[in-house]
Coordinates of C-alpha atoms and ligand atoms in Angstrom, one line a residue:
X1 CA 48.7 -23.2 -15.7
X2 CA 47.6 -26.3 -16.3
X3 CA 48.0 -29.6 -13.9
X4 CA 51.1 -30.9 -15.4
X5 CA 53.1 -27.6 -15.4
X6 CA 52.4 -26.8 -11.6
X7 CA 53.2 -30.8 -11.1
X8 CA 56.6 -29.6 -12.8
X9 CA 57.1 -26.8 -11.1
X10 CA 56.9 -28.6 -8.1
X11 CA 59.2 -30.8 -8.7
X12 CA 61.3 -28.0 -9.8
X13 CA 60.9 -26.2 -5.9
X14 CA 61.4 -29.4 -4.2
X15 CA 64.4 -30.4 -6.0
X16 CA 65.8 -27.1 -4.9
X17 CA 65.2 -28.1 -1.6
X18 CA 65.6 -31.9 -1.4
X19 CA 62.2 -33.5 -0.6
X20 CA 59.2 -31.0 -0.4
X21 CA 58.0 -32.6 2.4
X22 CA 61.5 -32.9 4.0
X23 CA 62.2 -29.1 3.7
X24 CA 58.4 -28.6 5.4
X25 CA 59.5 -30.4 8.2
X26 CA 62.6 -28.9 8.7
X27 CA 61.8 -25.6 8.2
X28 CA 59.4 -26.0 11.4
X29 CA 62.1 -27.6 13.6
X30 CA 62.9 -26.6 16.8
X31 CA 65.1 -28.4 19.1
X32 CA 64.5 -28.7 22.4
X33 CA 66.0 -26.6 24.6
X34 CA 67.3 -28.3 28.4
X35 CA 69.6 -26.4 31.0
X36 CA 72.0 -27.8 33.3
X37 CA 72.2 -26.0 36.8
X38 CA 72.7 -25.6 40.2
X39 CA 72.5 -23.6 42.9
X40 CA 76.1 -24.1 44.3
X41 CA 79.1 -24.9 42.7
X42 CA 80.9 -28.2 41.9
X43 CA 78.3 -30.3 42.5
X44 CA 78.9 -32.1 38.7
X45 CA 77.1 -30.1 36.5
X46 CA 79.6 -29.9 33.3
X47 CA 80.4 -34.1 33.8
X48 CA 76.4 -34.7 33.8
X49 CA 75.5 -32.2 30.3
X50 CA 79.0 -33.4 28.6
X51 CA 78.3 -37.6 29.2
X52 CA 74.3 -36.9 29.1
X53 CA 74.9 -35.1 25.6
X54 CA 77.1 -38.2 24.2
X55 CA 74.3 -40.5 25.5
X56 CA 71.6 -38.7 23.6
X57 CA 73.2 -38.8 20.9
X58 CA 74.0 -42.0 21.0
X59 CA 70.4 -42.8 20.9
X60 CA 70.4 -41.2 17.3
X61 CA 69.9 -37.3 18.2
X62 CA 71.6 -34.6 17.1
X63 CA 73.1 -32.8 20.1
X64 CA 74.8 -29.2 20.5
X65 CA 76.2 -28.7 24.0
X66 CA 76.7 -25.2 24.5
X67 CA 79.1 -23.9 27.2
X68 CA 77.9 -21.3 29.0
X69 CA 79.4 -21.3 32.8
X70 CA 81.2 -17.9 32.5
X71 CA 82.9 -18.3 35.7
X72 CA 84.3 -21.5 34.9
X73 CA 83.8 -22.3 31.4
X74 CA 85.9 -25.8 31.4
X75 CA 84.4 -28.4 28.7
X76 CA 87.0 -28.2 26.5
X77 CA 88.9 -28.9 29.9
X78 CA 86.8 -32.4 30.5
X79 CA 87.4 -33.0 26.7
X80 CA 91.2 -32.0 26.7
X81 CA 90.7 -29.7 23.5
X82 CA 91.5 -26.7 22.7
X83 CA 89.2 -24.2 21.0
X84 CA 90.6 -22.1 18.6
X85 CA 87.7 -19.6 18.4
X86 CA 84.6 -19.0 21.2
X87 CA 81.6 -17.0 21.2
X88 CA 83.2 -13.7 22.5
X89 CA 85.2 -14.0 18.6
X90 CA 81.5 -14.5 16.9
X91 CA 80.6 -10.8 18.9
X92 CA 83.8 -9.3 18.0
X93 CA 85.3 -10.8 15.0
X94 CA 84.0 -11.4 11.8
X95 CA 83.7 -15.7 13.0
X96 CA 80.0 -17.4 12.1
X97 CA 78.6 -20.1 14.7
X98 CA 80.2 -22.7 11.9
X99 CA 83.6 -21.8 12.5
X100 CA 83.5 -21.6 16.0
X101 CA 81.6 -25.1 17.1
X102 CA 83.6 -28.2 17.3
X103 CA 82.7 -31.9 16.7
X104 CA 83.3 -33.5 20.2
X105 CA 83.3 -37.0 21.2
X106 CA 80.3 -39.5 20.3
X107 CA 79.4 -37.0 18.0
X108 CA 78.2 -34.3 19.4
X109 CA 78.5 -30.7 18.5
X110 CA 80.3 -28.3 21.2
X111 CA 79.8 -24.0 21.8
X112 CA 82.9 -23.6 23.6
X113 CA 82.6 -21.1 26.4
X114 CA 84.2 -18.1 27.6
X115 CA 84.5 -15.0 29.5
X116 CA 83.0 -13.8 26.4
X117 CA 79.2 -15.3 27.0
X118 CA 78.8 -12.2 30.2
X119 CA 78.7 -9.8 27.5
X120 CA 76.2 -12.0 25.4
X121 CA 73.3 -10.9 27.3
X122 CA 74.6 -7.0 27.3
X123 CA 75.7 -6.1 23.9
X124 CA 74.3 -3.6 21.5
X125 CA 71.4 -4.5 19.0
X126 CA 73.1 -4.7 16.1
X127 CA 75.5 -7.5 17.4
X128 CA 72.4 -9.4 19.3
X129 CA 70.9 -9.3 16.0
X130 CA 74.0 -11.0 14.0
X131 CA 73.5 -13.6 16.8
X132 CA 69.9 -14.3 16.3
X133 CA 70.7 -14.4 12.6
X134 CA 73.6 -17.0 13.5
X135 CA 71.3 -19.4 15.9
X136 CA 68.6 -19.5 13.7
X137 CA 70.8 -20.9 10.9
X138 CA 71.8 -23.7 13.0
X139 CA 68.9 -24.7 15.0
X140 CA 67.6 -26.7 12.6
X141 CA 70.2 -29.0 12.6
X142 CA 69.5 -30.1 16.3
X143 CA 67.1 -32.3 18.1
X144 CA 68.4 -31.0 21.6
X145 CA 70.7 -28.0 22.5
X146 CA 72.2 -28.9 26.6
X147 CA 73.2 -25.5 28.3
X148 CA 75.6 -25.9 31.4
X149 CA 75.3 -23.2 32.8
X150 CA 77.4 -22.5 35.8
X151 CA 76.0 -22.3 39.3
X152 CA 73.8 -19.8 41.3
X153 CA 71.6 -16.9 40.4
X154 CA 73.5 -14.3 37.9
X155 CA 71.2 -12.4 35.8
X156 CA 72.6 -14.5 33.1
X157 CA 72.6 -17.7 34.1
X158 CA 68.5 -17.0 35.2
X159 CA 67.5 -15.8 31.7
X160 CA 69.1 -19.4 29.8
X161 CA 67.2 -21.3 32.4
X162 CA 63.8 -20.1 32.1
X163 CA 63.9 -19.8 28.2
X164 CA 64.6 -23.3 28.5
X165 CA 62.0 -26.5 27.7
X166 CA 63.3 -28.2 30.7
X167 CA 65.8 -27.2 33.6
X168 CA 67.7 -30.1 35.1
X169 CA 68.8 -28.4 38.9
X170 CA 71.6 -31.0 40.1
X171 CA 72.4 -31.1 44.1
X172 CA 74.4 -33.2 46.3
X173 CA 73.2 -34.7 49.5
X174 CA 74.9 -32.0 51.5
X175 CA 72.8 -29.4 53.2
X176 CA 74.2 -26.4 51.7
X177 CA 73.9 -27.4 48.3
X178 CA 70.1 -28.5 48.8
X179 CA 69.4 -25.4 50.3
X180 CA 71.0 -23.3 47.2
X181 CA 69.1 -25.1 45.1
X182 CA 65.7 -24.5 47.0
X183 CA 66.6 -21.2 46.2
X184 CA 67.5 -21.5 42.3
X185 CA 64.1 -23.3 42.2
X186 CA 62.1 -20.3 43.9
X187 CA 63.6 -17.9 41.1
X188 CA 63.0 -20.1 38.0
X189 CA 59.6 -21.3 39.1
X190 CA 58.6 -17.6 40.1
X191 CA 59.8 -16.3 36.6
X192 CA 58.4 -18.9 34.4
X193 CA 55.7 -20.7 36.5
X194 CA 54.8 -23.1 33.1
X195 CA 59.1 -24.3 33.3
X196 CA 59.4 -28.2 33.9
X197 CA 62.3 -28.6 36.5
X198 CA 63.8 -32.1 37.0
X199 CA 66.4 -32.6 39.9
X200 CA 69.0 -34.8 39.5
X201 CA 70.5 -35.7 42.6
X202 CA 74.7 -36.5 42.6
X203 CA 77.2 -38.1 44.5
X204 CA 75.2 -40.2 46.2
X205 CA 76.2 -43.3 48.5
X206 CA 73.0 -44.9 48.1
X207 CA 69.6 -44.9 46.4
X208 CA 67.8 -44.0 49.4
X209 CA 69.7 -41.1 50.3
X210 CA 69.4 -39.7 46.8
X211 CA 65.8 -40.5 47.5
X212 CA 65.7 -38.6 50.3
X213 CA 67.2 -35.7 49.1
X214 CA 64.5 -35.5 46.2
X215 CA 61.7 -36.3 48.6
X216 CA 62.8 -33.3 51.1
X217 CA 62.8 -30.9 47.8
X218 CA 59.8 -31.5 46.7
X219 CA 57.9 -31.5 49.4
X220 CA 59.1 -28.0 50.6
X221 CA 58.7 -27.0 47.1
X222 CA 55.2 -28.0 47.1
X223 CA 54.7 -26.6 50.4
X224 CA 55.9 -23.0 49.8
X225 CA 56.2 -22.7 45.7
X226 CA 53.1 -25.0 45.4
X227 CA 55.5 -26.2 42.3
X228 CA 56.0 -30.0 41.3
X229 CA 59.2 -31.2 40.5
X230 CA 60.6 -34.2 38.5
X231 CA 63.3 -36.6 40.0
X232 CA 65.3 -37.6 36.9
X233 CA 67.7 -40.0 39.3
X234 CA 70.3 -40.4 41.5
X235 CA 74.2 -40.7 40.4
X236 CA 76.7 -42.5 42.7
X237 CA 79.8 -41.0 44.1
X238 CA 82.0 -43.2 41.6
X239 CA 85.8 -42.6 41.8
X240 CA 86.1 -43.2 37.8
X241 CA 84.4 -40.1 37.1
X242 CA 87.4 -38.0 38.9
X243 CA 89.8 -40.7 37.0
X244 CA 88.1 -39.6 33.7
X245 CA 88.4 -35.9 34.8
X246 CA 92.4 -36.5 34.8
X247 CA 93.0 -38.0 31.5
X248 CA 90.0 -36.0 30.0
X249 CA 88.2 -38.3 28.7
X250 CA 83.9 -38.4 29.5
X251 CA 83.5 -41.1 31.6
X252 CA 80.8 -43.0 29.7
X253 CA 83.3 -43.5 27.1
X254 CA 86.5 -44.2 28.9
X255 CA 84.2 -46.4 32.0
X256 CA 81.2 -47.3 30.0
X257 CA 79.8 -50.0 32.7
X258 CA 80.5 -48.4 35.6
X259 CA 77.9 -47.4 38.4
X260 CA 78.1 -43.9 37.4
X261 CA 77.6 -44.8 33.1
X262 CA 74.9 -47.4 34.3
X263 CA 72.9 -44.3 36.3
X264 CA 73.5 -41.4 33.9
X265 CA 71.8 -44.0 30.9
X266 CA 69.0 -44.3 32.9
X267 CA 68.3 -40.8 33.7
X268 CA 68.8 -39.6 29.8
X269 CA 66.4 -42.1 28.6
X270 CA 63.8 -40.4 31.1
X271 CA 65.1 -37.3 30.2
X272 CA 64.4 -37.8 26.5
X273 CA 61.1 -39.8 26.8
X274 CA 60.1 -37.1 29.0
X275 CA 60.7 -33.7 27.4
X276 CA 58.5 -31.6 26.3
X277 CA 57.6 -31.1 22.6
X278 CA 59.5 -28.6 21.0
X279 CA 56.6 -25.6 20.1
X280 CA 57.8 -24.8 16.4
X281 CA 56.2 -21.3 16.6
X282 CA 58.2 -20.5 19.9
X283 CA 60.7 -17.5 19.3
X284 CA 64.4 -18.5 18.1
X285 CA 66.5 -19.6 21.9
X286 CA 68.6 -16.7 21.4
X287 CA 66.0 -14.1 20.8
X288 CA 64.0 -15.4 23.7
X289 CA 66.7 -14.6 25.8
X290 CA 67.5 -11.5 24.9
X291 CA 63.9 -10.5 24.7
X292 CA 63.0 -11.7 28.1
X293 CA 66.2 -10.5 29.7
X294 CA 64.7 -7.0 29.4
X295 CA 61.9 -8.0 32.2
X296 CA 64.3 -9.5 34.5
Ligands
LIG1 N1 79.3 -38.9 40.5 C1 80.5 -38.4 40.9 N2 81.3 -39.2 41.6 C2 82.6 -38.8 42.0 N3 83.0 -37.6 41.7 C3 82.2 -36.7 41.0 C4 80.9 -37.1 40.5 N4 80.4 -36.1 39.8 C5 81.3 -35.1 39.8 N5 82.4 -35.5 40.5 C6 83.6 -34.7 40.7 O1 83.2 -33.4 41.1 C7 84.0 -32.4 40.5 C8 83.1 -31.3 40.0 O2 82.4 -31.7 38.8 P1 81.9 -30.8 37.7 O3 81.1 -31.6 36.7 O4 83.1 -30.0 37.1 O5 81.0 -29.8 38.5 P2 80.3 -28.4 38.2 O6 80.2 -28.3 36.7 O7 79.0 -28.4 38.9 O8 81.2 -27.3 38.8 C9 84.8 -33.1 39.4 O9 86.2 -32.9 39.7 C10 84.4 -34.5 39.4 O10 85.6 -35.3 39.4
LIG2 MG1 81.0 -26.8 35.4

């Protein structure tokens, strides 16, 4: 072949696929992969990875937020939608990821949860397979995939959160709470000591005591785990985030400049400057979890 066939027949190939080196580039996408946590329950984990989501994307990225709290799966709740399909009809129906994901507000893209996501981690090959095959067709399309993952230490909750990139753990000032996440920190850091955890401390009445509350973690954290962690910021107790709650709208949209917006803006920006580059040649999300889940 000769120079100006293989030019054409690479103009051919890329034309096929848009721009050669576009297609490259894609093809060795991976988005990053962040978890929302906590060791105890109702401490604002869904309104942090629903208005963080809108934020990022926002700042131009592509954003899936995946809902994966299995005991109280309840962002379509915060959104007021209501989800005609979830993941448990992708297992047992003949539904792709396409049909199933909805366009939320600010543009992001939305999972929907359900009861459905326990039996994610425990069904049979051939299904775990289909779902591979069904993530890895729509990875690409992401810069970031937020899990929110519901509260404390279920085998399921622990395998999202140390496949992930980065963890966020968020806490309250109360004792109980920064005790239960001690203990969510222990397990992560113990099954994947490499995992970047950032804590992100709510309903705070000042900046001190949100302070405080990171200071005391990490310092028994480095005591006992010998483990750094991150402070991503503090969010005030802000009464327009239970007002957005009740007419279901996310309260960066409905309350843009108050406290609560100003804070969350901050800690996304350090969230995004901060994360960790997205290995290409890391396993797709989905069969990392399944894969690791065997070990746990
Ligand atoms: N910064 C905040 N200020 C005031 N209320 C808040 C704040 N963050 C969360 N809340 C309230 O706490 C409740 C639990 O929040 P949610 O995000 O559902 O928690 P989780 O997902 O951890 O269970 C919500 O009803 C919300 O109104
Ligand atoms: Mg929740």
């Amino acid at each position: 072949m000769n120079d100006s066939q293989v030019n054409k027949l690479r103009d051919l190939k890329n034309r096929e696929r848009g721009s050669g080196q576009q297609y490259l580039q894609k093809k060795n996408k991976r988005p990053t992969l962040f978890s929302v946590t906590s060791g105890k329950g109702g401490v604002g984990k869904s309104n942090f990875a629903l208005n963080t989501a809108i934020v990022l994307s926002e700042m131009k990225q592509n954003v899936l937020l995946i809902d994966a709290d299995t005991n109280l799966a309840n962002l379509d709740i915060l959104l007021g939608i209501n989800p005609r399909y979830n993941l448990s009809d992708l297992i047992t129906g003949d539904k792709f990821l396409n049909d199933i994901i909805l366009r939320g507000p600010g543009g992001i893209d939305i999972l929907p949860g359900s009861s459905g996501v326990i039996e994610l981690i425990d069904i049979e090959n051939e299904v775990k397979n289909k779902l591979i095959d069904c993530f890895r067709s729509i990875e690409e399309k992401y810069d970031l995939i937020i899990i929110d993952t519901g509260a404390g230490l279920t085998p399921a909750i622990v395998s999202y959160v140390i496949n992930s990139d980065e963890v966020i753990v968020v806490t309250n000032p109360e004792p109980t709470s920064i005790t239960d996440a001690y203990a969510m920190i222990k397990i992560i850091s113990s099954k994947n000591p490499s995992i970047h955890i950032n804590i992100l401390v709510n309903l705070v009445d000042s900046t001190k005591e949100g302070d405080d509350v990171f200071d005391k973690l990490k310092l028994v954290a480095h005591n006992f785990l010998q483990f750094p962690l991150d402070h991503l910021g503090n969010l005030p107790r802000d009464s327009n985030v239970s007002r957005a709650v009740s007419v279901q709208i996310p309260f960066i949209i409905k309350y843009p400049r108050s406290a609560v917006s100003n804070a969350l803006r901050l800690s996304a920006r350090k969230l995004l400057r901060g994360r960790i580059a997205s290995d290409s040649t890391r396993q797709n999300l989905f069969s990392r979890i399944f894969e690791k889940r065997e070990s746990l």
